[in-house]
Short mmCIF file of C-alpha atoms in Angstrom, two decimals:
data_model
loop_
_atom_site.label_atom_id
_atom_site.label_comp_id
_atom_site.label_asym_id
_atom_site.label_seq_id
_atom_site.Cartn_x
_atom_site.Cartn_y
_atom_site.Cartn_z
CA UNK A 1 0.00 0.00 0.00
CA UNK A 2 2.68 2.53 0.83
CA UNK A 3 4.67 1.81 -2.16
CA UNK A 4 1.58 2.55 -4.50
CA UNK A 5 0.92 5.98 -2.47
CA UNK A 6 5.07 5.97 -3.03
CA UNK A 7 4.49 5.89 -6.78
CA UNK A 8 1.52 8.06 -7.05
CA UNK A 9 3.21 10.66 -5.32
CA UNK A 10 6.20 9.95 -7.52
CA UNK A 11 4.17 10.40 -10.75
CA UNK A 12 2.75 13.60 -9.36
CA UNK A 13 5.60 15.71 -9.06
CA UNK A 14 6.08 17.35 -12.00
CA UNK A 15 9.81 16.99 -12.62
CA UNK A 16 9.42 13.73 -12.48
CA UNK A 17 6.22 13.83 -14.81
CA UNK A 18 8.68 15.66 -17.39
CA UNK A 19 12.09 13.23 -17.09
CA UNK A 20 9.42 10.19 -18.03
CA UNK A 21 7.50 12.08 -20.67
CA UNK A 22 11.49 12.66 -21.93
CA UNK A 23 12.22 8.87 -21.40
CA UNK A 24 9.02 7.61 -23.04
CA UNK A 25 10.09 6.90 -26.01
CA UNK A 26 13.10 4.50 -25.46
CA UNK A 27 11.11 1.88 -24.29
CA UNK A 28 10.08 -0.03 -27.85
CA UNK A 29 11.50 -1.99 -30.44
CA UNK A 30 12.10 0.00 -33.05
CA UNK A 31 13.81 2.11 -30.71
CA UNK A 32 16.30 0.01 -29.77
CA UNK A 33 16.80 -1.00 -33.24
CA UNK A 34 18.28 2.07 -33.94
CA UNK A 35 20.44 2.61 -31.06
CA UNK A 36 21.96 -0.81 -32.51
CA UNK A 37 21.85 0.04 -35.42
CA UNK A 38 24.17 3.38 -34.41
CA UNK A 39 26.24 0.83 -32.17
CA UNK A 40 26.64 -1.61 -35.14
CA UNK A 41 27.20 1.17 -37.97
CA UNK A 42 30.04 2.72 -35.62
CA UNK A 43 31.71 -0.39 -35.10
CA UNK A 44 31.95 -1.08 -39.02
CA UNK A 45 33.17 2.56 -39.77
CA UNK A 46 35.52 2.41 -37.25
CA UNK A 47 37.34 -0.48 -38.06
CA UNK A 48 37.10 -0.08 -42.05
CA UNK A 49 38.15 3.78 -41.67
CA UNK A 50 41.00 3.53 -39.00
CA UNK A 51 42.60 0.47 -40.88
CA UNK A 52 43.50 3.00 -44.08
CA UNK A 53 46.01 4.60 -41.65
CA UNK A 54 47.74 1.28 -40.74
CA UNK A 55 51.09 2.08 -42.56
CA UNK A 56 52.25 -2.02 -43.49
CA UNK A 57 55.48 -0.68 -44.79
CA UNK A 58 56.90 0.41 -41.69
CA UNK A 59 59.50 -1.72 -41.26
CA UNK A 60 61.12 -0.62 -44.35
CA UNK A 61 64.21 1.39 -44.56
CA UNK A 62 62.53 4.40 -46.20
CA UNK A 63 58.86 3.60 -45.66
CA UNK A 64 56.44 5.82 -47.61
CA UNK A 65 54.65 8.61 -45.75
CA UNK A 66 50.57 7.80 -45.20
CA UNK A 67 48.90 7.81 -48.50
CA UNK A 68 46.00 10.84 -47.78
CA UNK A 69 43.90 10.69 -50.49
CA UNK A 70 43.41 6.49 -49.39
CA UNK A 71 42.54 7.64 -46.21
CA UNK A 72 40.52 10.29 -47.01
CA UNK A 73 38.51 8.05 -49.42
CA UNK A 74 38.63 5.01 -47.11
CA UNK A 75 36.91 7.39 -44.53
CA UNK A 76 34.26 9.13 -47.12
CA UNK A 77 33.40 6.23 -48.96
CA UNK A 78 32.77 4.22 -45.44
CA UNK A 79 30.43 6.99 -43.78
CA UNK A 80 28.19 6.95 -47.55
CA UNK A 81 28.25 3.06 -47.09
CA UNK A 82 27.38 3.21 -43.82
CA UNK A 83 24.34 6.14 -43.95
CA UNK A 84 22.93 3.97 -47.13
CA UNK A 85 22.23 0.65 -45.21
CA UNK A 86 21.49 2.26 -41.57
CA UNK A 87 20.15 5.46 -42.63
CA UNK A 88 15.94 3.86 -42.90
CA UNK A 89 17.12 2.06 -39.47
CA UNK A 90 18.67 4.87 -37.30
CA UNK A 91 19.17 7.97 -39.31
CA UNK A 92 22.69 6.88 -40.10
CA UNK A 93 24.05 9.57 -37.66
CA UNK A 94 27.21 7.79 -36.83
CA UNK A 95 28.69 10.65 -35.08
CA UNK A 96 27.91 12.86 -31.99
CA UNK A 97 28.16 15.95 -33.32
CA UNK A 98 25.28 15.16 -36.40
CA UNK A 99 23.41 13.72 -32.95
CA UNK A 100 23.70 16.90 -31.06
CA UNK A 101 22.84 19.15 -34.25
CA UNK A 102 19.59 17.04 -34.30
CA UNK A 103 18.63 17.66 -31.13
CA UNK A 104 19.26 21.42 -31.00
CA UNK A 105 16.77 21.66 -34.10
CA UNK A 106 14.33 19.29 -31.84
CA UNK A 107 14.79 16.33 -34.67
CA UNK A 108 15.86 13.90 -31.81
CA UNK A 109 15.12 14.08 -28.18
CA UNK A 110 17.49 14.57 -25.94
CA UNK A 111 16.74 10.97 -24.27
CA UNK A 112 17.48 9.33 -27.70
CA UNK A 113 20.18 11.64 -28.68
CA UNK A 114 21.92 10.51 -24.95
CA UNK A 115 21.33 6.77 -26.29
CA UNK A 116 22.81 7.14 -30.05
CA UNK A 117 25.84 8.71 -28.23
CA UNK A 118 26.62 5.94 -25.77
CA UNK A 119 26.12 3.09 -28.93
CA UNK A 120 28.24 5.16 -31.03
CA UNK A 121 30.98 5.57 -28.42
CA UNK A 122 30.79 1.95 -27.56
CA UNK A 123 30.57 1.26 -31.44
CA UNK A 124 33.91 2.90 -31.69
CA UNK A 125 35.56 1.47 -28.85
CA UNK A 126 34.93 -1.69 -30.51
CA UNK A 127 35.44 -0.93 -33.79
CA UNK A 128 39.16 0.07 -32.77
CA UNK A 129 39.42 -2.66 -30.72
CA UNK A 130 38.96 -5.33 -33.06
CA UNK A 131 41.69 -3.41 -34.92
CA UNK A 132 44.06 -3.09 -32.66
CA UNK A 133 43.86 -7.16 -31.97
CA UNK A 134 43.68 -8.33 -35.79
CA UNK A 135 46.85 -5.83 -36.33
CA UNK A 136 50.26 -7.07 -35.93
CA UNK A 137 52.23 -5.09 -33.03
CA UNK A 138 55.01 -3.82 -35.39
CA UNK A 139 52.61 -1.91 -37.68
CA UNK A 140 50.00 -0.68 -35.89
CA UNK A 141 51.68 2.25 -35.03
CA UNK A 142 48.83 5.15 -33.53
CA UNK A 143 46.13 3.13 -34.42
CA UNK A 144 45.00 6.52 -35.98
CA UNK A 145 44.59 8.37 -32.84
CA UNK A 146 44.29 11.95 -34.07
CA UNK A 147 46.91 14.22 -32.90
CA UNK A 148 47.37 17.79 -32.97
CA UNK A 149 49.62 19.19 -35.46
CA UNK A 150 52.79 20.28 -32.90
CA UNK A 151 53.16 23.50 -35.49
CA UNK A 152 49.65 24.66 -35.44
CA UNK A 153 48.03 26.12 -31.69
CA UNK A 154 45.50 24.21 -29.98
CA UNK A 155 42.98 26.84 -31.06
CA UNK A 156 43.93 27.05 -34.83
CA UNK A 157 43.31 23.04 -34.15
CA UNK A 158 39.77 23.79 -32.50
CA UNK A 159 38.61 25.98 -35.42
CA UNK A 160 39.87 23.68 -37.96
CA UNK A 161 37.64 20.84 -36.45
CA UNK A 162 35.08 23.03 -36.83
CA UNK A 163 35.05 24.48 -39.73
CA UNK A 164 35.68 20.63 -41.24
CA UNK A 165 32.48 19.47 -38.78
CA UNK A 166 30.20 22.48 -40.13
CA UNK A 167 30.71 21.82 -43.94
CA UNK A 168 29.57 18.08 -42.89
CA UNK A 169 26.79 18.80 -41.34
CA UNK A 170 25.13 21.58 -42.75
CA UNK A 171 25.76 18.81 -46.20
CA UNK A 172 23.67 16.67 -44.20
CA UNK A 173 20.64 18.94 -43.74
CA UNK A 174 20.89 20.32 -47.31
CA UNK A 175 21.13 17.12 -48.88
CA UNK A 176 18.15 15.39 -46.91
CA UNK A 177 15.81 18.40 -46.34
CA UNK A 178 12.41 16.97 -47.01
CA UNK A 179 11.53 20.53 -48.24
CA UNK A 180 13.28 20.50 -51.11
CA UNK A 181 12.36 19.94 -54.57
CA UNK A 182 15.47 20.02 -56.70
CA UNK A 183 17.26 17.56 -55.08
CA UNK A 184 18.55 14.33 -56.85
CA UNK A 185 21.16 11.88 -56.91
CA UNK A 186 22.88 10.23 -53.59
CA UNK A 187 22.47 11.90 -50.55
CA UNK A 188 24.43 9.50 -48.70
CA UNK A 189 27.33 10.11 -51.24
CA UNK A 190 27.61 13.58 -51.30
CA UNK A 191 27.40 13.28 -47.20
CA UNK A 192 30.97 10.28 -47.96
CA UNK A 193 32.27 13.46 -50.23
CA UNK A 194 31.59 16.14 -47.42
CA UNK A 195 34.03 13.58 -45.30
CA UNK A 196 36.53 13.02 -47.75
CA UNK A 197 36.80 16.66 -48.19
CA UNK A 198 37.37 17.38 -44.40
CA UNK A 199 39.82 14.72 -44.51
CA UNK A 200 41.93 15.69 -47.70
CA UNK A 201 42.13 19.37 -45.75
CA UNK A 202 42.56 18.53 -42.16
CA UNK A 203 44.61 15.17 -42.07
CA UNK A 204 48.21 17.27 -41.58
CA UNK A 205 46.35 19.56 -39.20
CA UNK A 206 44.74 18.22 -36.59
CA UNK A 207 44.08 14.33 -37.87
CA UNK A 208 40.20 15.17 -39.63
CA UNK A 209 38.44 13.82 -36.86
CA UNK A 210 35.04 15.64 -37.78
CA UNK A 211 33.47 12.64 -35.51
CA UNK A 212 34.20 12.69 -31.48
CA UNK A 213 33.19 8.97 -31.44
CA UNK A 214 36.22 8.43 -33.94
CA UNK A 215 38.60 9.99 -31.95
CA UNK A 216 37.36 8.42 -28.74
CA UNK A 217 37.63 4.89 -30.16
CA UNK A 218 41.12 4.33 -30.97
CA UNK A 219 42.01 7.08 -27.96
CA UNK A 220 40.31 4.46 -25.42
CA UNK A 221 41.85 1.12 -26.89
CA UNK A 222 45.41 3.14 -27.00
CA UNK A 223 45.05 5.37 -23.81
CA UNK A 224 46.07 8.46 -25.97
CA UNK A 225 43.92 11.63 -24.79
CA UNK A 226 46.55 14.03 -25.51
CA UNK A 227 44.49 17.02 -26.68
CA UNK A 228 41.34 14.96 -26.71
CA UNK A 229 39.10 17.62 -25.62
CA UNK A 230 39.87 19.54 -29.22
CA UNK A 231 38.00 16.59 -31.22
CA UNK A 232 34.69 17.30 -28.76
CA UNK A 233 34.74 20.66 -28.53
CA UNK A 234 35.21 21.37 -31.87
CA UNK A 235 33.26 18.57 -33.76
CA UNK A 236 30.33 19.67 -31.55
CA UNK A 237 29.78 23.39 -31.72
CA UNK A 238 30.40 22.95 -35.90
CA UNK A 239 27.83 21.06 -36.21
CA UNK A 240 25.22 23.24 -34.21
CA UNK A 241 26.48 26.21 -35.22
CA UNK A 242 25.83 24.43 -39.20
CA UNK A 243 22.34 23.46 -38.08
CA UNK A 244 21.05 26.03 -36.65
CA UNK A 245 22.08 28.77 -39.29
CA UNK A 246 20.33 25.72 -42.09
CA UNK A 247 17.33 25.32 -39.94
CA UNK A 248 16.45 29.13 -39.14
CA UNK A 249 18.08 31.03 -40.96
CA UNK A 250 18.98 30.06 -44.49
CA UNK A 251 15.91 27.27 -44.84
CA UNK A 252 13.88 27.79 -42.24
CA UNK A 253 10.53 25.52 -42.24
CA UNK A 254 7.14 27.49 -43.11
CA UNK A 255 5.25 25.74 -40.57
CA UNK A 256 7.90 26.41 -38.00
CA UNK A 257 8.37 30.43 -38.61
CA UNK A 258 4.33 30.77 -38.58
CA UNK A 259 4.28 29.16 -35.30
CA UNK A 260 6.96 31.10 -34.14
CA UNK A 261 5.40 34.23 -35.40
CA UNK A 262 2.33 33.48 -33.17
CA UNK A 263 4.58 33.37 -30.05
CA UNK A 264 5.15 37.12 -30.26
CA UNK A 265 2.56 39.45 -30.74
CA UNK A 266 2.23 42.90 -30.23
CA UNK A 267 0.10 44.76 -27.25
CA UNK A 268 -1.52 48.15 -26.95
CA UNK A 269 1.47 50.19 -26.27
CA UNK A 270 3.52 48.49 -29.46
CA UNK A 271 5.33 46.34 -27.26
CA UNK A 272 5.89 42.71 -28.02
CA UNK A 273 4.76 40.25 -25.44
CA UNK A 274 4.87 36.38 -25.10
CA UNK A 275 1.94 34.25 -25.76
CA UNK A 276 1.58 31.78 -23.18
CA UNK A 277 -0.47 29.01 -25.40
CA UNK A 278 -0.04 25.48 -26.23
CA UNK A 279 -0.24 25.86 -29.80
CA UNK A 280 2.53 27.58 -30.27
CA UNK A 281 4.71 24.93 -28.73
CA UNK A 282 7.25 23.54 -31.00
CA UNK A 283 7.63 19.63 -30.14
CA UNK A 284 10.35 17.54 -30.40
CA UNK A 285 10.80 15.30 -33.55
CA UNK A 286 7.87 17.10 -35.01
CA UNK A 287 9.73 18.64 -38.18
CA UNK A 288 10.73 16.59 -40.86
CA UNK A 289 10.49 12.95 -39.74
CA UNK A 290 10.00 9.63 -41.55
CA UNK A 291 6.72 8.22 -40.87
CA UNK A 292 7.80 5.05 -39.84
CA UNK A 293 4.48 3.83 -38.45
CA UNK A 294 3.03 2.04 -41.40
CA UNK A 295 6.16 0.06 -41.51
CA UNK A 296 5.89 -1.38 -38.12
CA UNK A 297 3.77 -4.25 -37.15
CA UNK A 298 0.58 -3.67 -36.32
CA UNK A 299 0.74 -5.83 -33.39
CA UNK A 300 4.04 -4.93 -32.53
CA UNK A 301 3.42 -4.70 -28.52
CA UNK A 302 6.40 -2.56 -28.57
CA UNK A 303 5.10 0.26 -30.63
CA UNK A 304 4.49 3.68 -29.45
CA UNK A 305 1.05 4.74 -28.84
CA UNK A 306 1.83 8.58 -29.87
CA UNK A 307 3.55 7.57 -32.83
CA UNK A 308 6.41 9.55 -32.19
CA UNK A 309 9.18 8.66 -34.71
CA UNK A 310 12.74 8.76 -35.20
CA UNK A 311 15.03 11.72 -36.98
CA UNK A 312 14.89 11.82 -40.67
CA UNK A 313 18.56 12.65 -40.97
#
């Protein structure tokens, strides 16, 4: 008896009321299909993209320098692979940083967005660490850790991840913005070209990471976090900073800037003032989704009774 007065009281609080309406929608199937989907896409990229940078001809007496443009490609041509067959499962993020950009536009909650993070961390953890134990000991050198170039500064480093991060992912929202009409061809091939781009720049400078989750991977497995902080930091604020200039300000949605039109309006004196209604509430995951309800079984115990779906992107 007192633990069901325990729980009502529990479910009355609001706080609490809010984390579970934030957790609600981890608790299905398709829902944890994606986060293993993330978990299984990261582990593939990983280990495809960090074994370009295993140099084989080490032990040499003039071994060649890394080969950039394979690694660039190896990298660009394994994140369009990668967003083609888990793209319809998770979104195909692969990467924090497209995560958090997703969530600052409200495409992903931040519940989910903490789950793809965690699967893609773990992804890359064991992406790298099937590397580093199929590798012979004389070759595997770094395991591609990405370092700091020692002539640039840590913050010409920072802006270069960046900069490299922000032409990825505002490529992402232009290439699969459901409000355009001109669009044709591969999206997740011009997304493998955005990242073969960042790479063929930024490889001497700071190591391209453009991905925190490929950083952390072969950092973990090696214990290498020199600098570390640079391929967070940076990876992350490009790809808000890309997102939110794409989503309101160079292609902002209709629906979106009429209902944030209605939050402001103007009173007697001229002044603007906040509506306080529910309409004008933006929710999360409601712009530009996949409807992925007719897909899923209809009786599918797991599936969510508001129908919320997944990020498009």
């Amino acid at each position: 008896m007192e633990d069901r007065v325990w729980g009502r009281r529990l479910l009355s609080c609001p706080h609490h009321r809010s984390i579970m309406v934030a957790f609600k929608g981890i608790w299905t199937k398709r829902f944890w299909r994606a986060v293993s989907g993330e978990y299984l896409a990261s582990v593939i990229f990983v280990l495809l993209s960090l074994g370009s940078t295993i140099n084989w001809a080490v032990g040499e007496a003039k071994p060649p320098p890394a080969d950039l443009v394979l690694i660039s490609l190896c990298f660009g041509l394994s994140i369009a692979t990668m967003v083609q067959c888990f793209g319809h499962i998770s979104g195909g993020h692969i990467n924090p940083a497209v995560t958090a950009a997703m969530v600052v536009t409200r495409k992903l909650s931040l519940a989910k967005g903490v789950f793809y993070v965690l699967a893609q961390c773990l992804g890359a953890i064991t992406g790298a660490g099937i590397l580093y134990a199929v590798t012979p000991a004389d070759v595997r050198g770094s395991l591609g850790v990405t370092m700091v170039n020692s002539k640039i500064s840590l913050g010409h480093a920072l802006l270069v991840e960046l900069f490299i991060t922000f032409e990825l992912v505002f490529t992402i929202f232009a290439t699969c913005d459901a409000k355009r009409t001109d669009l044709s061809g591969s999206a997740s091939l011009a997304i493998g070209f955005a990242v073969a781009i960042g790479h063929l720049f930024a490889i001497p400078y700071t190591g391209a990471s453009m991905n925190p989750a490929r950083s952390f991977g072969p950092a973990m497995v090696t214990l290498t976090f020199e600098n570390h902080w640079v391929y967070w930091l940076g990876p992350i604020l490009g790809g808000i900073l890309a997102a939110a200039l794409y989503e309101y300000l160079y292609c902002p949605d209709p629906e979106v800037k009429k209902r944030l039109k209605q939050v402001f309006k103007k009173d007697s004196s001229g002044k603007y003032k906040v509506v306080d209604s529910e309409e004008t509430v933006i929710k999360p995951g409601s712009i530009h989704n996949i409807d992925l309800a007719e897909k899923v079984e209809k009786n599918d115990p797991f599936q969510e009774s508001s129908g919320e779906v997944l990020s498009s992107v």
